[in-house]
Amino acid sequence: MGALEPVALVLDGYVEEIPTPAPGDAYGATAAFRLIHSPTDHAADEMLLPCLVTDPVLVRTALEDLEEGDLLRVEGVLMLPGGSADGVLRLRVEAIEVLSRAPVRAIEPETLERYGPYVIVSGTTDDIGADPLQMWTDAGAWVGIAPGPAAVDDMITAYEARTEGS
């Protein structure tokens, strides 16, 4: 059985963490990041896809402009295991379009999570107390601050009830 052929793809997804130079690249000639893609917005369908950028213009964009939580449309070639030198599945990115910037956060985030079309940021702040969860829609609309993970469903239900008629 021979090497698997690469597959051209266009995907929408969220940047999981700030892009960095690819491992072993001390000069910033490449950028690496992971994209969270969910075709159905159900956690069971989510895919975390390693991405590699080698085009110099896109590398600069990735390293200087992209933030954790940005919604992107990426176009590239899916390098399948056996089709790349290191045998790792990854998307070689050839185009990046920022569809939506991550919401501005008032607290320093410790974690960023997706909950369907909602962005949830946890962290600490003196104004709110320990471990609040800030919530926005992926379009950047403010949902509120939940006191903890147990309140997320209730906050989303309340937000949807408030905005259903809008």
mmCIF file with all atom_site columns, C-alpha atoms in Angstrom, residues 2-159:
data_model
loop_
_atom_site.group_PDB
_atom_site.id
_atom_site.type_symbol
_atom_site.label_atom_id
_atom_site.label_alt_id
_atom_site.label_comp_id
_atom_site.label_asym_id
_atom_site.label_entity_id
_atom_site.label_seq_id
_atom_site.pdbx_PDB_ins_code
_atom_site.Cartn_x
_atom_site.Cartn_y
_atom_site.Cartn_z
_atom_site.occupancy
_atom_site.B_iso_or_equiv
_atom_site.pdbx_formal_charge
_atom_site.auth_seq_id
_atom_site.auth_comp_id
_atom_site.auth_asym_id
_atom_site.auth_atom_id
_atom_site.pdbx_PDB_model_num
ATOM 1   C CA . GLY A 1 2   ? 1.473   3.374  -1.066 1.00 0.00 ? 2   GLY A CA 1
ATOM 2   C CA . ALA A 1 3   ? 1.411   6.780  0.559  1.00 0.00 ? 3   ALA A CA 1
ATOM 3   C CA . LEU A 1 4   ? -1.985  8.407  0.978  1.00 0.00 ? 4   LEU A CA 1
ATOM 4   C CA . GLU A 1 5   ? -2.724  11.354 -1.300 1.00 0.00 ? 5   GLU A CA 1
ATOM 5   C CA . PRO A 1 6   ? -3.212  14.829 0.247  1.00 0.00 ? 6   PRO A CA 1
ATOM 6   C CA . VAL A 1 7   ? -6.776  16.223 0.289  1.00 0.00 ? 7   VAL A CA 1
ATOM 7   C CA . ALA A 1 8   ? -7.715  19.852 -0.471 1.00 0.00 ? 8   ALA A CA 1
ATOM 8   C CA . LEU A 1 9   ? -9.984  21.333 2.241  1.00 0.00 ? 9   LEU A CA 1
ATOM 9   C CA . VAL A 1 10  ? -11.726 24.526 3.260  1.00 0.00 ? 10  VAL A CA 1
ATOM 10  C CA . LEU A 1 11  ? -12.731 24.589 6.946  1.00 0.00 ? 11  LEU A CA 1
ATOM 11  C CA . ASP A 1 12  ? -14.138 27.095 9.424  1.00 0.00 ? 12  ASP A CA 1
ATOM 12  C CA . GLY A 1 13  ? -12.906 26.835 12.987 1.00 0.00 ? 13  GLY A CA 1
ATOM 13  C CA . TYR A 1 14  ? -11.552 28.576 16.036 1.00 0.00 ? 14  TYR A CA 1
ATOM 14  C CA . VAL A 1 15  ? -7.901  29.131 16.894 1.00 0.00 ? 15  VAL A CA 1
ATOM 15  C CA . GLU A 1 16  ? -7.278  27.020 19.993 1.00 0.00 ? 16  GLU A CA 1
ATOM 16  C CA . GLU A 1 17  ? -4.218  28.964 21.168 1.00 0.00 ? 17  GLU A CA 1
ATOM 17  C CA . ILE A 1 18  ? -2.014  31.758 19.840 1.00 0.00 ? 18  ILE A CA 1
ATOM 18  C CA . PRO A 1 19  ? 0.016   30.541 16.821 1.00 0.00 ? 19  PRO A CA 1
ATOM 19  C CA . THR A 1 20  ? 3.729   29.994 17.414 1.00 0.00 ? 20  THR A CA 1
ATOM 20  C CA . PRO A 1 21  ? 6.723   29.180 15.231 1.00 0.00 ? 21  PRO A CA 1
ATOM 21  C CA . ALA A 1 22  ? 6.585   25.515 14.286 1.00 0.00 ? 22  ALA A CA 1
ATOM 22  C CA . PRO A 1 23  ? 8.654   23.138 16.450 1.00 0.00 ? 23  PRO A CA 1
ATOM 23  C CA . GLY A 1 24  ? 12.312  23.320 15.462 1.00 0.00 ? 24  GLY A CA 1
ATOM 24  C CA . ASP A 1 25  ? 11.877  26.723 13.745 1.00 0.00 ? 25  ASP A CA 1
ATOM 25  C CA . ALA A 1 26  ? 14.032  29.212 15.635 1.00 0.00 ? 26  ALA A CA 1
ATOM 26  C CA . TYR A 1 27  ? 13.566  31.949 12.989 1.00 0.00 ? 27  TYR A CA 1
ATOM 27  C CA . GLY A 1 28  ? 9.789   32.173 12.638 1.00 0.00 ? 28  GLY A CA 1
ATOM 28  C CA . ALA A 1 29  ? 9.735   31.002 9.003  1.00 0.00 ? 29  ALA A CA 1
ATOM 29  C CA . THR A 1 30  ? 6.732   28.777 9.740  1.00 0.00 ? 30  THR A CA 1
ATOM 30  C CA . ALA A 1 31  ? 3.742   29.029 12.042 1.00 0.00 ? 31  ALA A CA 1
ATOM 31  C CA . ALA A 1 32  ? 1.818   26.291 13.804 1.00 0.00 ? 32  ALA A CA 1
ATOM 32  C CA . PHE A 1 33  ? -1.567  26.392 15.474 1.00 0.00 ? 33  PHE A CA 1
ATOM 33  C CA . ARG A 1 34  ? -4.514  24.133 16.170 1.00 0.00 ? 34  ARG A CA 1
ATOM 34  C CA . LEU A 1 35  ? -7.947  24.732 14.737 1.00 0.00 ? 35  LEU A CA 1
ATOM 35  C CA . ILE A 1 36  ? -11.124 23.606 16.510 1.00 0.00 ? 36  ILE A CA 1
ATOM 36  C CA . HIS A 1 37  ? -13.642 22.587 13.843 1.00 0.00 ? 37  HIS A CA 1
ATOM 37  C CA . SER A 1 38  ? -17.166 21.431 14.648 1.00 0.00 ? 38  SER A CA 1
ATOM 38  C CA . PRO A 1 39  ? -19.544 20.918 11.738 1.00 0.00 ? 39  PRO A CA 1
ATOM 39  C CA . THR A 1 40  ? -22.539 20.444 14.071 1.00 0.00 ? 40  THR A CA 1
ATOM 40  C CA . ASP A 1 41  ? -21.592 22.452 17.206 1.00 0.00 ? 41  ASP A CA 1
ATOM 41  C CA . HIS A 1 42  ? -21.808 19.230 19.246 1.00 0.00 ? 42  HIS A CA 1
ATOM 42  C CA . ALA A 1 43  ? -18.706 18.405 21.297 1.00 0.00 ? 43  ALA A CA 1
ATOM 43  C CA . ALA A 1 44  ? -18.765 14.804 20.061 1.00 0.00 ? 44  ALA A CA 1
ATOM 44  C CA . ASP A 1 45  ? -18.289 16.057 16.483 1.00 0.00 ? 45  ASP A CA 1
ATOM 45  C CA . GLU A 1 46  ? -15.424 18.471 17.259 1.00 0.00 ? 46  GLU A CA 1
ATOM 46  C CA . MET A 1 47  ? -12.077 17.989 15.618 1.00 0.00 ? 47  MET A CA 1
ATOM 47  C CA . LEU A 1 48  ? -8.808  19.519 16.766 1.00 0.00 ? 48  LEU A CA 1
ATOM 48  C CA . LEU A 1 49  ? -6.655  19.879 13.659 1.00 0.00 ? 49  LEU A CA 1
ATOM 49  C CA . PRO A 1 50  ? -2.943  20.778 13.717 1.00 0.00 ? 50  PRO A CA 1
ATOM 50  C CA . CYS A 1 51  ? -2.175  23.444 11.103 1.00 0.00 ? 51  CYS A CA 1
ATOM 51  C CA . LEU A 1 52  ? 1.142   24.460 9.539  1.00 0.00 ? 52  LEU A CA 1
ATOM 52  C CA . VAL A 1 53  ? 1.719   27.705 7.652  1.00 0.00 ? 53  VAL A CA 1
ATOM 53  C CA . THR A 1 54  ? 4.800   28.106 5.419  1.00 0.00 ? 54  THR A CA 1
ATOM 54  C CA . ASP A 1 55  ? 3.911   30.998 3.079  1.00 0.00 ? 55  ASP A CA 1
ATOM 55  C CA . PRO A 1 56  ? 5.893   34.026 4.416  1.00 0.00 ? 56  PRO A CA 1
ATOM 56  C CA . VAL A 1 57  ? 2.931   36.448 4.208  1.00 0.00 ? 57  VAL A CA 1
ATOM 57  C CA . LEU A 1 58  ? 0.573   34.021 5.949  1.00 0.00 ? 58  LEU A CA 1
ATOM 58  C CA . VAL A 1 59  ? 3.221   33.162 8.567  1.00 0.00 ? 59  VAL A CA 1
ATOM 59  C CA . ARG A 1 60  ? 3.456   36.834 9.493  1.00 0.00 ? 60  ARG A CA 1
ATOM 60  C CA . THR A 1 61  ? -0.349  37.092 9.628  1.00 0.00 ? 61  THR A CA 1
ATOM 61  C CA . ALA A 1 62  ? -0.592  33.985 11.809 1.00 0.00 ? 62  ALA A CA 1
ATOM 62  C CA . LEU A 1 63  ? 2.178   34.980 14.219 1.00 0.00 ? 63  LEU A CA 1
ATOM 63  C CA . GLU A 1 64  ? 1.267   38.676 14.543 1.00 0.00 ? 64  GLU A CA 1
ATOM 64  C CA . ASP A 1 65  ? -2.484  38.945 14.015 1.00 0.00 ? 65  ASP A CA 1
ATOM 65  C CA . LEU A 1 66  ? -4.247  35.766 15.101 1.00 0.00 ? 66  LEU A CA 1
ATOM 66  C CA . GLU A 1 67  ? -5.494  35.347 18.651 1.00 0.00 ? 67  GLU A CA 1
ATOM 67  C CA . GLU A 1 68  ? -6.910  32.471 20.629 1.00 0.00 ? 68  GLU A CA 1
ATOM 68  C CA . GLY A 1 69  ? -10.633 32.222 19.883 1.00 0.00 ? 69  GLY A CA 1
ATOM 69  C CA . ASP A 1 70  ? -10.558 33.920 16.448 1.00 0.00 ? 70  ASP A CA 1
ATOM 70  C CA . LEU A 1 71  ? -12.971 32.314 13.990 1.00 0.00 ? 71  LEU A CA 1
ATOM 71  C CA . LEU A 1 72  ? -11.134 31.493 10.767 1.00 0.00 ? 72  LEU A CA 1
ATOM 72  C CA . ARG A 1 73  ? -11.826 30.051 7.365  1.00 0.00 ? 73  ARG A CA 1
ATOM 73  C CA . VAL A 1 74  ? -8.686  28.193 6.306  1.00 0.00 ? 74  VAL A CA 1
ATOM 74  C CA . GLU A 1 75  ? -7.962  26.651 2.958  1.00 0.00 ? 75  GLU A CA 1
ATOM 75  C CA . GLY A 1 76  ? -5.218  24.146 2.488  1.00 0.00 ? 76  GLY A CA 1
ATOM 76  C CA . VAL A 1 77  ? -4.091  20.624 1.917  1.00 0.00 ? 77  VAL A CA 1
ATOM 77  C CA . LEU A 1 78  ? -4.733  17.928 4.502  1.00 0.00 ? 78  LEU A CA 1
ATOM 78  C CA . MET A 1 79  ? -1.519  15.944 4.796  1.00 0.00 ? 79  MET A CA 1
ATOM 79  C CA . LEU A 1 80  ? -2.546  12.447 5.783  1.00 0.00 ? 80  LEU A CA 1
ATOM 80  C CA . PRO A 1 81  ? -0.440  10.089 7.919  1.00 0.00 ? 81  PRO A CA 1
ATOM 81  C CA . GLY A 1 82  ? 2.001   8.378  5.599  1.00 0.00 ? 82  GLY A CA 1
ATOM 82  C CA . GLY A 1 83  ? 1.827   11.299 3.165  1.00 0.00 ? 83  GLY A CA 1
ATOM 83  C CA . SER A 1 84  ? 4.172   13.553 5.143  1.00 0.00 ? 84  SER A CA 1
ATOM 84  C CA . ALA A 1 85  ? 7.755   13.056 6.232  1.00 0.00 ? 85  ALA A CA 1
ATOM 85  C CA . ASP A 1 86  ? 6.845   12.850 9.951  1.00 0.00 ? 86  ASP A CA 1
ATOM 86  C CA . GLY A 1 87  ? 3.661   10.814 9.423  1.00 0.00 ? 87  GLY A CA 1
ATOM 87  C CA . VAL A 1 88  ? 1.472   13.362 11.264 1.00 0.00 ? 88  VAL A CA 1
ATOM 88  C CA . LEU A 1 89  ? -1.988  14.403 10.079 1.00 0.00 ? 89  LEU A CA 1
ATOM 89  C CA . ARG A 1 90  ? -2.053  18.191 9.651  1.00 0.00 ? 90  ARG A CA 1
ATOM 90  C CA . LEU A 1 91  ? -3.470  20.898 7.449  1.00 0.00 ? 91  LEU A CA 1
ATOM 91  C CA . ARG A 1 92  ? -0.893  22.769 5.369  1.00 0.00 ? 92  ARG A CA 1
ATOM 92  C CA . VAL A 1 93  ? -2.604  26.165 5.281  1.00 0.00 ? 93  VAL A CA 1
ATOM 93  C CA . GLU A 1 94  ? -2.547  28.072 1.991  1.00 0.00 ? 94  GLU A CA 1
ATOM 94  C CA . ALA A 1 95  ? -5.149  30.783 2.769  1.00 0.00 ? 95  ALA A CA 1
ATOM 95  C CA . ILE A 1 96  ? -6.505  32.346 5.969  1.00 0.00 ? 96  ILE A CA 1
ATOM 96  C CA . GLU A 1 97  ? -9.615  34.490 6.290  1.00 0.00 ? 97  GLU A CA 1
ATOM 97  C CA . VAL A 1 98  ? -10.572 35.895 9.692  1.00 0.00 ? 98  VAL A CA 1
ATOM 98  C CA . LEU A 1 99  ? -14.360 35.586 9.915  1.00 0.00 ? 99  LEU A CA 1
ATOM 99  C CA . SER A 1 100 ? -14.687 36.938 13.450 1.00 0.00 ? 100 SER A CA 1
ATOM 100 C CA . ARG A 1 101 ? -12.231 38.179 16.042 1.00 0.00 ? 101 ARG A CA 1
ATOM 101 C CA . ALA A 1 102 ? -12.274 36.693 19.537 1.00 0.00 ? 102 ALA A CA 1
ATOM 102 C CA . PRO A 1 103 ? -14.274 38.803 21.974 1.00 0.00 ? 103 PRO A CA 1
ATOM 103 C CA . VAL A 1 104 ? -12.259 41.272 24.011 1.00 0.00 ? 104 VAL A CA 1
ATOM 104 C CA . ARG A 1 105 ? -11.791 39.894 27.487 1.00 0.00 ? 105 ARG A CA 1
ATOM 105 C CA . ALA A 1 106 ? -11.791 42.025 30.632 1.00 0.00 ? 106 ALA A CA 1
ATOM 106 C CA . ILE A 1 107 ? -9.998  39.353 32.634 1.00 0.00 ? 107 ILE A CA 1
ATOM 107 C CA . GLU A 1 108 ? -6.793  37.488 31.903 1.00 0.00 ? 108 GLU A CA 1
ATOM 108 C CA . PRO A 1 109 ? -8.034  34.125 30.678 1.00 0.00 ? 109 PRO A CA 1
ATOM 109 C CA . GLU A 1 110 ? -6.734  30.905 32.070 1.00 0.00 ? 110 GLU A CA 1
ATOM 110 C CA . THR A 1 111 ? -8.784  28.841 29.624 1.00 0.00 ? 111 THR A CA 1
ATOM 111 C CA . LEU A 1 112 ? -10.970 29.449 26.598 1.00 0.00 ? 112 LEU A CA 1
ATOM 112 C CA . GLU A 1 113 ? -13.681 26.952 25.707 1.00 0.00 ? 113 GLU A CA 1
ATOM 113 C CA . ARG A 1 114 ? -16.377 26.634 23.082 1.00 0.00 ? 114 ARG A CA 1
ATOM 114 C CA . TYR A 1 115 ? -19.906 25.629 24.015 1.00 0.00 ? 115 TYR A CA 1
ATOM 115 C CA . GLY A 1 116 ? -21.720 25.420 20.694 1.00 0.00 ? 116 GLY A CA 1
ATOM 116 C CA . PRO A 1 117 ? -22.004 28.993 19.408 1.00 0.00 ? 117 PRO A CA 1
ATOM 117 C CA . TYR A 1 118 ? -20.782 30.403 22.743 1.00 0.00 ? 118 TYR A CA 1
ATOM 118 C CA . VAL A 1 119 ? -17.288 31.369 23.875 1.00 0.00 ? 119 VAL A CA 1
ATOM 119 C CA . ILE A 1 120 ? -16.548 30.781 27.545 1.00 0.00 ? 120 ILE A CA 1
ATOM 120 C CA . VAL A 1 121 ? -13.491 32.290 29.225 1.00 0.00 ? 121 VAL A CA 1
ATOM 121 C CA . SER A 1 122 ? -12.461 31.412 32.748 1.00 0.00 ? 122 SER A CA 1
ATOM 122 C CA . GLY A 1 123 ? -9.983  33.318 34.853 1.00 0.00 ? 123 GLY A CA 1
ATOM 123 C CA . THR A 1 124 ? -9.774  35.520 37.899 1.00 0.00 ? 124 THR A CA 1
ATOM 124 C CA . THR A 1 125 ? -10.337 39.194 38.573 1.00 0.00 ? 125 THR A CA 1
ATOM 125 C CA . ASP A 1 126 ? -10.521 41.313 41.708 1.00 0.00 ? 126 ASP A CA 1
ATOM 126 C CA . ASP A 1 127 ? -13.823 42.856 40.549 1.00 0.00 ? 127 ASP A CA 1
ATOM 127 C CA . ILE A 1 128 ? -15.659 39.555 40.192 1.00 0.00 ? 128 ILE A CA 1
ATOM 128 C CA . GLY A 1 129 ? -13.891 37.182 42.572 1.00 0.00 ? 129 GLY A CA 1
ATOM 129 C CA . ALA A 1 130 ? -12.266 33.839 41.882 1.00 0.00 ? 130 ALA A CA 1
ATOM 130 C CA . ASP A 1 131 ? -12.996 31.640 38.882 1.00 0.00 ? 131 ASP A CA 1
ATOM 131 C CA . PRO A 1 132 ? -15.769 33.508 37.035 1.00 0.00 ? 132 PRO A CA 1
ATOM 132 C CA . LEU A 1 133 ? -16.798 32.340 33.578 1.00 0.00 ? 133 LEU A CA 1
ATOM 133 C CA . GLN A 1 134 ? -17.296 35.148 31.085 1.00 0.00 ? 134 GLN A CA 1
ATOM 134 C CA . MET A 1 135 ? -19.598 34.251 28.228 1.00 0.00 ? 135 MET A CA 1
ATOM 135 C CA . TRP A 1 136 ? -20.108 35.698 24.734 1.00 0.00 ? 136 TRP A CA 1
ATOM 136 C CA . THR A 1 137 ? -21.703 34.502 21.543 1.00 0.00 ? 137 THR A CA 1
ATOM 137 C CA . ASP A 1 138 ? -19.238 33.732 18.786 1.00 0.00 ? 138 ASP A CA 1
ATOM 138 C CA . ALA A 1 139 ? -20.463 36.954 17.138 1.00 0.00 ? 139 ALA A CA 1
ATOM 139 C CA . GLY A 1 140 ? -19.169 38.882 20.167 1.00 0.00 ? 140 GLY A CA 1
ATOM 140 C CA . ALA A 1 141 ? -22.479 39.625 21.940 1.00 0.00 ? 141 ALA A CA 1
ATOM 141 C CA . TRP A 1 142 ? -22.145 39.659 25.722 1.00 0.00 ? 142 TRP A CA 1
ATOM 142 C CA . VAL A 1 143 ? -24.051 36.866 27.503 1.00 0.00 ? 143 VAL A CA 1
ATOM 143 C CA . GLY A 1 144 ? -22.923 37.396 31.100 1.00 0.00 ? 144 GLY A CA 1
ATOM 144 C CA . ILE A 1 145 ? -20.748 36.119 33.926 1.00 0.00 ? 145 ILE A CA 1
ATOM 145 C CA . ALA A 1 146 ? -21.460 32.705 35.387 1.00 0.00 ? 146 ALA A CA 1
ATOM 146 C CA . PRO A 1 147 ? -20.264 31.956 38.927 1.00 0.00 ? 147 PRO A CA 1
ATOM 147 C CA . GLY A 1 148 ? -19.057 28.515 37.820 1.00 0.00 ? 148 GLY A CA 1
ATOM 148 C CA . PRO A 1 149 ? -19.468 25.703 35.290 1.00 0.00 ? 149 PRO A CA 1
ATOM 149 C CA . ALA A 1 150 ? -22.778 24.520 36.795 1.00 0.00 ? 150 ALA A CA 1
ATOM 150 C CA . ALA A 1 151 ? -24.432 27.816 35.805 1.00 0.00 ? 151 ALA A CA 1
ATOM 151 C CA . VAL A 1 152 ? -23.458 27.738 32.095 1.00 0.00 ? 152 VAL A CA 1
ATOM 152 C CA . ASP A 1 153 ? -26.618 25.973 30.848 1.00 0.00 ? 153 ASP A CA 1
ATOM 153 C CA . ASP A 1 154 ? -28.866 28.281 32.879 1.00 0.00 ? 154 ASP A CA 1
ATOM 154 C CA . MET A 1 155 ? -27.092 31.390 31.554 1.00 0.00 ? 155 MET A CA 1
ATOM 155 C CA . ILE A 1 156 ? -27.392 30.229 27.949 1.00 0.00 ? 156 ILE A CA 1
ATOM 156 C CA . THR A 1 157 ? -31.088 29.411 28.425 1.00 0.00 ? 157 THR A CA 1
ATOM 157 C CA . ALA A 1 158 ? -31.711 32.852 29.957 1.00 0.00 ? 158 ALA A CA 1
ATOM 158 C CA . TYR A 1 159 ? -29.753 34.622 27.218 1.00 0.00 ? 159 TYR A CA 1
#
